[in-house]
């Protein structure tokens, strides 16, 4: 098989790039390890920044997002028994975010790829990258007993944190920066009315909590839990009781509870791999960087990589200009690090750290006091949350 761009990974990054390139007449093949049902069964991000929503529209995949997604002009920070609102629109100079689940967005991208007869191959095994720093790169995968070879001009590693693409870059070239946090998030999806029309990020001595939503009848809640906990430690009743205990009383009192329809624990990690290009391989999204979910940056950081790669590929194939490809790593990393900084800051601000000394706790409190006493501090929070320009 032959293609111009071979994309490893059929998550949002890979599908979005494939769709955008297709619309410009650039041929791609997407290789996905899992079945479509499996990919669509993963409940992940919920908040899209303005630039991501624009990219969905450019990919001709924005129709359902515009119909069913909710525009949010603000969110709340709960602390010390009170709720303070962050007016995103006011403090960011007019921007907002779209609340639309990653599952729905991925479904829209798959449907668009189907409509245009895009090549998305599922259940591929043993994906391997070859000759990435040579003139004739290719990718192989196993389909039953057969080894299939795809010759291409470029390989995109959009295969998430555990995929093979990043690992194909020699250790002597790749620098990895990692910070792990001493807790995870336990997430629950339930068919209940959301407790608040806007998200609530709650700081509490018992630990962080987040009230989010997917629609007016579907709620998504998270609580900070120790890394040693497993889902079995959290039957529904225990989850709801702990969530309520971390929220201001008036919020807890109006919380509608019900059976969980999904429950999972995600450890928190900050991670960046540099460079994001090696030879003809370009890394994108979680393959190159991970953020703790506190600032809702994970999926949005993937989107900015795709934006840069899309324009770089279009310039290469349609205009004969390679500047975008040559500067991809540098440009993408500049924005990636800003998302890292913001996610780290919001994580440090909002969580309870098991080894925090009283000095750390007072600084955390002061950071919060400062935030709500300074329009400039709120401006910084808002411009990062709605997404820095690409
Ligand atoms: P992925 O979505 O990981 O997609 C990569 C794809 O590559 C997957 O479909 C995978 O199956 C495939 N793949 C892997 N290995 C291979 C292989 N060998 N061959 C072929 N294909 C392969 N972000 C937020 O903003 N908010 C959140 O609440 C949030 N929650 C999260 C919870 C969890 C458990 C995780 C893991 C992430 C969460 N994120 C969240 C982050 C966000 O979901 C990711 O940033 C986003 O999915 C990145 O998209 P991606 O396409 O780059 O990677
Ligand atoms: C969601 C997840 C986040 O990490 C976040 O910051 C906001 C919302 C969510 O899943 O809805």
Coordinates of C-alpha atoms and ligand atoms in Angstrom, one line a residue:
X1 CA 0.0 0.0 0.0
X2 CA 1.2 3.6 -0.7
X3 CA 0.0 6.9 0.8
X4 CA 1.3 10.4 1.3
X5 CA 0.9 10.6 5.0
X6 CA 0.6 7.5 7.2
X7 CA -1.0 8.3 10.6
X8 CA -0.6 6.0 13.5
X9 CA -3.4 6.3 16.0
X10 CA -7.2 6.8 15.4
X11 CA -7.8 9.0 18.4
X12 CA -8.9 12.6 18.0
X13 CA -5.5 13.8 16.8
X14 CA -5.1 11.2 14.0
X15 CA -8.6 11.4 12.8
X16 CA -8.7 15.2 12.8
X17 CA -5.5 15.5 10.8
X18 CA -6.6 12.8 8.3
X19 CA -9.9 14.6 7.7
X20 CA -8.3 18.1 7.3
X21 CA -5.7 16.7 4.9
X22 CA -8.3 14.8 2.9
X23 CA -10.2 18.1 2.3
X24 CA -7.0 19.5 0.7
X25 CA -6.6 16.5 -1.5
X26 CA -3.7 14.9 0.5
X27 CA -3.9 11.1 0.9
X28 CA -3.7 9.5 4.3
X29 CA -4.1 6.1 5.9
X30 CA -4.9 5.9 9.6
X31 CA -3.8 2.8 11.6
X32 CA -5.7 2.2 14.9
X33 CA -4.8 -0.6 17.3
X34 CA -8.3 -1.0 18.7
X35 CA -11.9 -1.4 17.4
X36 CA -14.0 1.7 16.8
X37 CA -16.3 0.6 19.6
X38 CA -13.4 0.5 22.0
X39 CA -12.1 3.9 21.0
X40 CA -15.6 5.4 21.4
X41 CA -16.1 3.7 24.8
X42 CA -13.3 5.8 26.4
X43 CA -14.7 8.7 28.4
X44 CA -12.2 11.5 28.4
X45 CA -12.1 15.3 27.9
X46 CA -15.2 17.5 27.9
X47 CA -14.0 21.1 27.3
X48 CA -13.0 22.4 23.9
X49 CA -11.3 25.7 23.5
X50 CA -12.4 28.2 20.8
X51 CA -9.6 27.2 18.4
X52 CA -10.4 23.5 18.6
X53 CA -14.0 24.2 17.8
X54 CA -12.9 26.3 14.8
X55 CA -10.8 23.4 13.6
X56 CA -13.7 21.0 13.9
X57 CA -15.7 23.4 11.7
X58 CA -12.9 23.6 9.2
X59 CA -12.8 19.8 9.1
X60 CA -16.5 19.9 8.2
X61 CA -17.3 18.1 11.5
X62 CA -18.7 21.0 13.6
X63 CA -22.4 20.7 12.8
X64 CA -23.4 18.4 15.7
X65 CA -21.0 20.2 18.1
X66 CA -22.6 23.5 17.2
X67 CA -26.1 22.0 17.7
X68 CA -25.5 19.9 20.9
X69 CA -22.4 21.4 22.5
X70 CA -22.9 24.1 25.1
X71 CA -21.1 27.4 25.0
X72 CA -19.7 28.3 28.5
X73 CA -18.7 31.8 29.3
X74 CA -17.4 31.0 32.8
X75 CA -16.8 28.5 35.5
X76 CA -16.8 28.4 39.3
X77 CA -14.0 27.8 41.8
X78 CA -15.3 26.5 45.1
X79 CA -13.1 27.1 48.1
X80 CA -13.6 27.8 51.8
X81 CA -17.3 27.0 51.6
X82 CA -18.0 29.6 48.9
X83 CA -18.3 29.8 45.1
X84 CA -16.4 32.3 43.1
X85 CA -17.1 32.7 39.4
X86 CA -14.4 33.2 36.8
X87 CA -16.0 35.2 34.0
X88 CA -14.1 33.8 31.0
X89 CA -15.7 36.0 28.5
X90 CA -15.1 39.2 30.4
X91 CA -11.5 38.4 31.4
X92 CA -10.4 36.8 28.1
X93 CA -11.7 39.7 26.0
X94 CA -14.7 37.9 24.6
X95 CA -13.8 34.2 24.3
X96 CA -15.6 31.2 25.7
X97 CA -15.3 27.4 25.6
X98 CA -17.5 24.6 24.2
X99 CA -18.6 21.8 26.4
X100 CA -18.7 18.8 24.1
X101 CA -17.4 15.3 25.0
X102 CA -14.3 13.8 23.3
X103 CA -16.4 10.7 22.7
X104 CA -18.9 12.7 20.6
X105 CA -16.2 14.6 18.8
X106 CA -14.4 11.3 17.9
X107 CA -17.7 9.8 16.7
X108 CA -18.2 12.9 14.4
X109 CA -14.7 12.5 13.0
X110 CA -15.2 8.8 12.3
X111 CA -18.5 9.5 10.6
X112 CA -16.9 12.2 8.4
X113 CA -14.0 9.8 7.5
X114 CA -16.6 7.2 6.5
X115 CA -18.6 9.7 4.4
X116 CA -15.4 10.5 2.4
X117 CA -14.2 6.9 2.2
X118 CA -11.2 7.7 4.3
X119 CA -8.9 4.8 5.0
X120 CA -9.1 4.1 8.7
X121 CA -7.8 0.5 9.5
X122 CA -8.8 -0.9 12.9
X123 CA -7.4 -3.7 15.0
X124 CA -3.9 -3.4 13.5
X125 CA -1.2 -5.3 15.5
X126 CA 2.5 -4.9 15.8
X127 CA 2.7 -1.5 14.2
X128 CA 6.4 -0.7 13.4
X129 CA 8.1 2.4 11.9
X130 CA 11.0 1.9 9.4
X131 CA 13.6 4.2 7.9
X132 CA 12.2 7.3 9.6
X133 CA 15.4 9.2 9.0
X134 CA 15.9 8.0 5.5
X135 CA 14.4 8.9 2.1
X136 CA 11.8 6.1 1.9
X137 CA 10.0 5.7 5.3
X138 CA 7.4 3.0 5.7
X139 CA 5.2 1.5 8.3
X140 CA 4.3 -2.2 8.8
X141 CA 1.5 -3.9 10.7
X142 CA 0.2 -7.4 11.2
X143 CA -3.2 -8.4 9.9
X144 CA -3.6 -12.0 11.1
X145 CA -0.7 -13.9 9.6
X146 CA 0.1 -11.3 7.0
X147 CA 2.5 -8.4 7.4
X148 CA 1.2 -5.3 5.5
X149 CA 3.6 -2.6 4.4
X150 CA 2.6 1.1 3.8
X151 CA 5.1 3.3 2.0
X152 CA 4.7 7.0 2.6
X153 CA 6.3 10.4 2.5
X154 CA 5.7 11.1 6.2
X155 CA 4.6 9.3 9.3
X156 CA 2.5 11.0 12.0
X157 CA 2.8 9.5 15.5
X158 CA -0.6 10.2 16.9
X159 CA -0.7 7.0 18.9
X160 CA -1.1 8.4 22.5
X161 CA 1.3 8.0 25.4
X162 CA 1.9 4.3 25.1
X163 CA 2.2 4.0 21.3
X164 CA 5.3 2.9 19.3
X165 CA 6.0 6.2 17.5
X166 CA 7.8 8.1 20.2
X167 CA 9.8 5.0 21.1
X168 CA 11.1 4.9 17.5
X169 CA 13.1 8.1 18.1
X170 CA 16.7 7.2 19.2
X171 CA 17.3 7.7 22.9
X172 CA 20.3 9.8 22.0
X173 CA 18.0 12.4 20.4
X174 CA 14.8 12.3 22.5
X175 CA 14.7 14.2 25.8
X176 CA 11.8 13.4 28.1
X177 CA 10.6 15.6 30.9
X178 CA 8.2 14.1 33.4
X179 CA 6.5 15.0 36.6
X180 CA 4.1 12.6 38.4
X181 CA 1.7 13.7 41.0
X182 CA 0.9 11.6 44.1
X183 CA -2.8 11.2 43.3
X184 CA -5.3 10.3 40.5
X185 CA -8.8 11.4 39.5
X186 CA -11.7 9.1 39.9
X187 CA -14.3 10.0 37.3
X188 CA -18.0 9.1 37.2
X189 CA -20.5 9.5 34.4
X190 CA -24.2 9.4 35.4
X191 CA -27.5 10.1 33.8
X192 CA -28.4 12.9 36.3
X193 CA -29.1 16.6 35.9
X194 CA -25.8 18.4 36.3
X195 CA -25.6 20.2 39.7
X196 CA -24.5 23.4 38.1
X197 CA -25.0 24.9 34.5
X198 CA -21.3 25.8 34.6
X199 CA -18.3 23.7 35.7
X200 CA -17.3 23.8 39.4
X201 CA -13.6 23.2 40.3
X202 CA -13.5 22.6 44.1
X203 CA -10.6 22.9 46.4
X204 CA -11.2 21.2 49.7
X205 CA -9.0 19.9 52.5
X206 CA -10.4 16.4 51.8
X207 CA -9.1 16.8 48.2
X208 CA -10.0 18.3 44.8
X209 CA -13.4 17.7 43.1
X210 CA -14.8 18.7 39.7
X211 CA -18.4 19.0 38.6
X212 CA -18.7 18.8 34.9
X213 CA -21.3 17.7 32.4
X214 CA -21.9 16.4 28.9
X215 CA -25.5 17.6 28.5
X216 CA -28.4 18.7 30.7
X217 CA -29.2 15.1 31.5
X218 CA -25.6 13.7 31.7
X219 CA -23.2 14.7 34.4
X220 CA -19.4 14.0 34.7
X221 CA -17.9 14.3 38.2
X222 CA -14.3 13.7 39.4
X223 CA -12.7 13.5 42.8
X224 CA -9.0 13.3 43.7
X225 CA -8.1 9.9 45.1
X226 CA -4.8 8.3 46.3
X227 CA -2.9 6.4 43.6
X228 CA -3.3 3.2 45.6
X229 CA -7.2 3.3 45.2
X230 CA -9.0 1.3 42.6
X231 CA -12.5 1.6 41.2
X232 CA -13.6 -1.3 43.4
X233 CA -12.8 0.9 46.5
X234 CA -15.5 3.4 45.3
X235 CA -19.0 2.0 45.2
X236 CA -21.5 4.6 43.9
X237 CA -22.7 5.6 47.4
X238 CA -19.2 6.2 48.7
X239 CA -18.4 8.3 45.6
X240 CA -21.5 10.5 45.9
X241 CA -20.9 11.0 49.7
X242 CA -17.2 12.0 49.1
X243 CA -18.1 14.3 46.3
X244 CA -20.7 16.1 48.3
X245 CA -18.4 16.4 51.3
X246 CA -15.9 18.4 49.1
X247 CA -18.5 20.9 47.8
X248 CA -20.1 24.0 49.4
X249 CA -23.2 22.9 51.4
X250 CA -25.7 24.7 49.0
X251 CA -24.2 22.8 46.1
X252 CA -24.1 19.4 47.8
X253 CA -27.8 19.9 48.9
X254 CA -29.0 20.2 45.3
X255 CA -26.9 17.4 43.9
X256 CA -28.9 14.8 42.0
X257 CA -27.3 11.3 42.4
X258 CA -27.9 8.1 40.5
X259 CA -26.1 5.0 39.3
X260 CA -22.8 5.5 37.6
X261 CA -22.7 4.4 33.9
X262 CA -18.9 4.7 33.7
X263 CA -16.3 4.8 36.4
X264 CA -12.5 5.0 36.0
X265 CA -9.3 6.3 37.6
X266 CA -6.7 8.3 35.7
X267 CA -3.3 9.0 37.3
X268 CA -2.0 12.6 37.0
X269 CA 1.1 13.2 35.0
X270 CA 2.9 16.0 33.3
X271 CA 5.1 14.9 30.4
X272 CA 6.9 16.4 27.4
X273 CA 9.1 14.7 24.8
X274 CA 11.4 16.8 22.7
X275 CA 11.9 17.2 19.7
X276 CA 8.5 16.4 18.2
X277 CA 10.0 15.7 14.8
X278 CA 12.7 13.2 13.9
X279 CA 13.4 12.8 10.2
X280 CA 10.1 12.0 8.5
X281 CA 8.3 11.3 11.8
X282 CA 6.1 13.9 13.4
X283 CA 4.7 13.4 16.9
X284 CA 1.3 14.9 17.8
X285 CA -0.9 15.0 20.9
X286 CA -0.5 12.5 23.8
X287 CA 2.3 10.7 21.9
X288 CA 4.5 13.8 22.7
X289 CA 2.9 15.4 25.8
X290 CA 0.5 14.7 28.7
X291 CA -0.9 17.2 31.1
X292 CA -2.8 16.6 34.4
X293 CA -6.4 17.2 33.5
X294 CA -7.0 20.2 35.9
X295 CA -7.0 22.9 33.3
X296 CA -8.7 20.9 30.5
X297 CA -5.7 21.3 28.3
X298 CA -5.0 17.7 27.1
X299 CA -7.2 17.4 24.1
X300 CA -6.7 21.1 23.3
X301 CA -2.9 20.7 23.2
X302 CA -3.4 17.9 20.8
X303 CA -5.5 20.2 18.6
X304 CA -2.8 22.9 18.3
X305 CA -0.3 20.3 17.1
X306 CA -2.7 19.2 14.5
X307 CA -3.3 22.8 13.5
X308 CA 0.5 23.3 12.9
X309 CA 0.9 20.0 11.2
X310 CA -2.1 20.5 8.9
X311 CA -0.8 23.9 7.7
X312 CA 2.8 22.6 7.4
X313 CA 1.6 19.6 5.2
X314 CA -0.6 21.9 3.1
X315 CA 2.3 24.3 2.5
X316 CA 4.5 21.3 1.6
X317 CA 2.2 19.6 -0.8
X318 CA 0.3 22.5 -2.3
X319 CA 2.8 25.4 -2.2
X320 CA 6.2 23.6 -2.2
X321 CA 7.1 25.4 1.0
X322 CA 8.8 23.4 3.8
X323 CA 9.1 26.1 6.4
X324 CA 6.2 24.7 8.4
X325 CA 7.6 21.2 8.5
X326 CA 11.0 22.5 9.5
X327 CA 9.7 24.7 12.3
X328 CA 6.9 22.3 13.5
X329 CA 8.7 21.0 16.5
X330 CA 9.8 24.4 17.8
X331 CA 6.4 26.0 17.2
X332 CA 4.4 23.2 18.7
X333 CA 6.6 22.9 21.7
X334 CA 6.4 26.6 22.5
X335 CA 2.6 26.2 22.9
X336 CA 2.8 22.8 24.5
X337 CA 5.0 24.2 27.3
X338 CA 2.6 27.0 28.0
X339 CA -0.2 24.5 28.4
X340 CA 2.1 22.5 30.7
X341 CA 2.7 25.5 32.8
X342 CA -1.0 26.3 33.1
X343 CA -2.0 22.8 33.9
X344 CA 0.8 22.4 36.5
X345 CA -0.2 25.7 38.1
X346 CA -3.9 24.8 38.3
X347 CA -3.1 21.4 39.6
X348 CA -0.8 22.8 42.3
X349 CA -3.5 25.4 43.2
X350 CA -6.5 23.1 43.6
X351 CA -5.3 19.8 45.0
X352 CA -4.4 18.5 48.5
X353 CA -0.8 17.2 48.5
X354 CA -0.2 14.4 51.1
X355 CA 3.3 15.7 51.9
X356 CA 2.5 19.5 51.9
X357 CA 4.0 21.4 54.8
X358 CA 2.2 24.4 56.4
X359 CA 4.3 26.8 54.3
X360 CA 3.0 25.1 51.0
X361 CA -0.6 25.3 52.3
X362 CA -0.3 29.0 53.1
X363 CA 1.2 29.8 49.7
X364 CA -1.7 27.8 48.0
X365 CA -4.2 29.8 50.0
X366 CA -2.4 33.1 49.1
X367 CA -2.4 32.1 45.4
X368 CA -6.2 31.8 45.5
X369 CA -6.6 35.0 47.5
X370 CA -4.5 36.8 44.9
X371 CA -6.4 35.3 42.0
X372 CA -9.7 36.7 43.2
X373 CA -8.3 40.1 44.2
X374 CA -6.6 40.9 40.9
X375 CA -8.2 41.4 37.5
X376 CA -4.8 40.7 35.9
X377 CA -4.5 37.3 37.6
X378 CA -8.1 36.4 36.5
X379 CA -7.1 37.6 33.0
X380 CA -4.2 35.3 33.0
X381 CA -6.4 32.3 34.1
X382 CA -9.1 33.2 31.6
X383 CA -6.8 33.6 28.6
X384 CA -5.1 30.2 29.3
X385 CA -8.3 28.4 29.9
X386 CA -10.0 29.5 26.7
X387 CA -6.8 28.7 24.9
X388 CA -3.8 30.8 23.8
X389 CA -3.7 31.6 20.1
X390 CA -2.2 28.9 17.8
Ligands
LIG1 P1 -5.4 9.3 22.1 O1 -6.7 9.8 22.3 O2 -4.7 8.5 23.2 O3 -5.4 8.4 20.8 C1 -4.3 7.6 20.4 C2 -4.8 6.5 19.6 O4 -3.7 5.7 19.2 C3 -5.7 5.6 20.5 O5 -6.9 5.4 19.8 C4 -4.9 4.3 20.6 O6 -5.7 3.1 20.7 C5 -4.0 4.3 19.4 N1 -2.8 3.5 19.5 C6 -2.0 3.3 20.6 N2 -1.1 2.4 20.3 C7 -1.2 2.1 19.0 C8 -0.5 1.3 18.1 N3 0.5 0.5 18.5 N4 -0.9 1.2 16.8 C9 -2.0 1.9 16.4 N5 -2.7 2.7 17.2 C10 -2.3 2.8 18.4 N6 -8.0 15.7 28.6 C11 -8.8 16.7 29.0 O7 -8.6 17.7 28.4 N7 -9.7 16.5 30.0 C12 -10.0 15.2 30.6 O8 -10.8 15.1 31.4 C13 -9.2 14.2 30.2 N8 -9.3 12.9 30.8 C14 -8.5 11.9 30.4 C15 -8.6 10.6 30.9 C16 -7.8 9.6 30.5 C17 -7.9 8.2 31.2 C18 -6.8 9.8 29.5 C19 -5.8 8.7 29.1 C20 -6.7 11.1 29.0 C21 -7.5 12.1 29.4 N9 -7.4 13.4 28.8 C22 -8.2 14.4 29.2 C23 -6.5 13.7 27.8 C24 -7.2 13.6 26.4 O9 -8.1 12.6 26.4 C25 -6.0 13.4 25.4 O10 -5.2 14.5 25.5 C26 -6.5 13.1 24.0 O11 -7.2 11.9 23.9 C27 -5.3 13.1 23.1 O12 -5.7 12.7 21.8 P2 -4.7 11.8 20.9 O13 -5.4 11.5 19.7 O14 -3.4 12.6 20.8 O15 -4.4 10.5 21.8
LIG2 C1 -13.7 17.7 32.1 C2 -12.4 17.3 32.4 C3 -11.4 18.2 32.8 O1 -10.2 17.7 33.1 C4 -11.7 19.5 33.0 O2 -10.7 20.3 33.4 C5 -13.0 19.9 32.7 C6 -13.9 19.1 32.3 C7 -14.7 16.8 31.7 O3 -14.4 15.6 31.6 O4 -15.9 17.2 31.6

